[in-house]
Tab-separated table of C-alpha atoms in Angstrom:
chain	number	residue	atom	x	y	z
L	1101	MET	CA	34.883	188.080	180.392
L	1102	ASP	CA	36.772	185.260	182.085
L	1103	GLY	CA	38.946	184.817	179.011
L	1104	VAL	CA	39.927	188.482	179.021
L	1105	ILE	CA	40.836	188.349	182.701
L	1106	PHE	CA	42.873	185.184	182.183
L	1107	GLY	CA	44.604	186.744	179.180
L	1108	LEU	CA	45.569	189.831	181.165
L	1109	PHE	CA	46.948	187.749	184.039
L	1110	ALA	CA	48.866	185.594	181.574
L	1111	LEU	CA	50.250	188.680	179.826
L	1112	SER	CA	51.413	190.143	183.127
L	1113	PHE	CA	53.259	186.954	184.043
L	1114	ILE	CA	54.851	186.819	180.590
L	1115	LEU	CA	56.073	190.386	181.074
L	1116	TYR	CA	57.484	189.478	184.491
L	1117	TYR	CA	59.201	186.453	182.960
L	1118	GLY	CA	60.814	188.735	180.364
L	1119	MET	CA	61.921	191.067	183.147
L	1120	CYS	CA	63.610	188.173	184.959
L	1121	HIS	CA	65.263	187.096	181.713
L	1122	TYR	CA	66.796	190.533	181.161
L	1123	ILE	CA	67.926	190.820	184.781
L	1124	LEU	CA	69.655	187.446	184.598
L	1125	ALA	CA	71.188	188.351	181.236
L	1126	SER	CA	72.620	191.565	182.664
L	1127	ASN	CA	74.473	189.563	185.323
L	1128	ARG	CA	76.269	187.368	182.763
L	1129	PRO	CA	79.758	188.411	181.717
L	1130	GLY	CA	80.586	189.142	178.093
L	1131	ILE	CA	77.141	190.061	176.807
L	1132	TYR	CA	76.661	192.266	173.768
L	1133	PRO	CA	73.877	194.652	174.747
L	1134	PRO	CA	75.229	196.913	177.469
L	1135	LYS	CA	74.040	196.196	180.981
L	1136	THR	CA	72.367	199.580	181.213
L	1137	LEU	CA	70.242	198.777	178.175
L	1138	LEU	CA	69.233	195.408	179.613
L	1139	LYS	CA	68.298	197.015	182.928
L	1140	LYS	CA	66.265	199.651	181.100
L	1141	ARG	CA	64.364	196.926	179.234
L	1142	ALA	CA	63.783	195.053	182.497
L	1143	LYS	CA	62.352	198.182	184.117
L	1144	ALA	CA	60.031	198.753	181.170
L	1145	LEU	CA	58.769	195.166	181.307
L	1146	ALA	CA	58.284	195.415	185.072
L	1147	ALA	CA	56.254	198.606	184.696
L	1148	GLY	CA	54.122	197.079	181.952
L	1149	GLY	CA	53.608	193.878	183.934
L	1150	THR	CA	52.550	195.825	187.001
L	1151	ILE	CA	50.066	197.937	185.069
L	1152	VAL	CA	48.544	194.917	183.346
L	1153	LEU	CA	48.407	192.990	186.633
L	1154	LEU	CA	46.632	195.855	188.392
L	1155	LEU	CA	44.197	196.175	185.501
L	1156	ALA	CA	43.460	192.450	185.588
L	1157	ALA	CA	42.965	192.508	189.358
L	1158	PHE	CA	40.640	195.508	189.058
L	1159	ILE	CA	38.541	193.827	186.385
L	1160	TYR	CA	38.477	190.604	188.412
L	1161	TYR	CA	37.331	192.562	191.470
L	1162	LEU	CA	34.505	194.242	189.522
L	1163	ARG	CA	33.296	190.967	188.095
């Protein structure tokens, strides 16, 4: 069970890292994907990271 909890925490931090990557990419000038698309991707990764983080914390609490 510890491996599953660790995997979920790791996945949530990877999703947050991707969110930060897209936010920083949207601030650069001259990028190909439109800024609105990058912000939409960042929001989706943030939502997924939050859900996975809450799930991992809930499982950790029940352990």
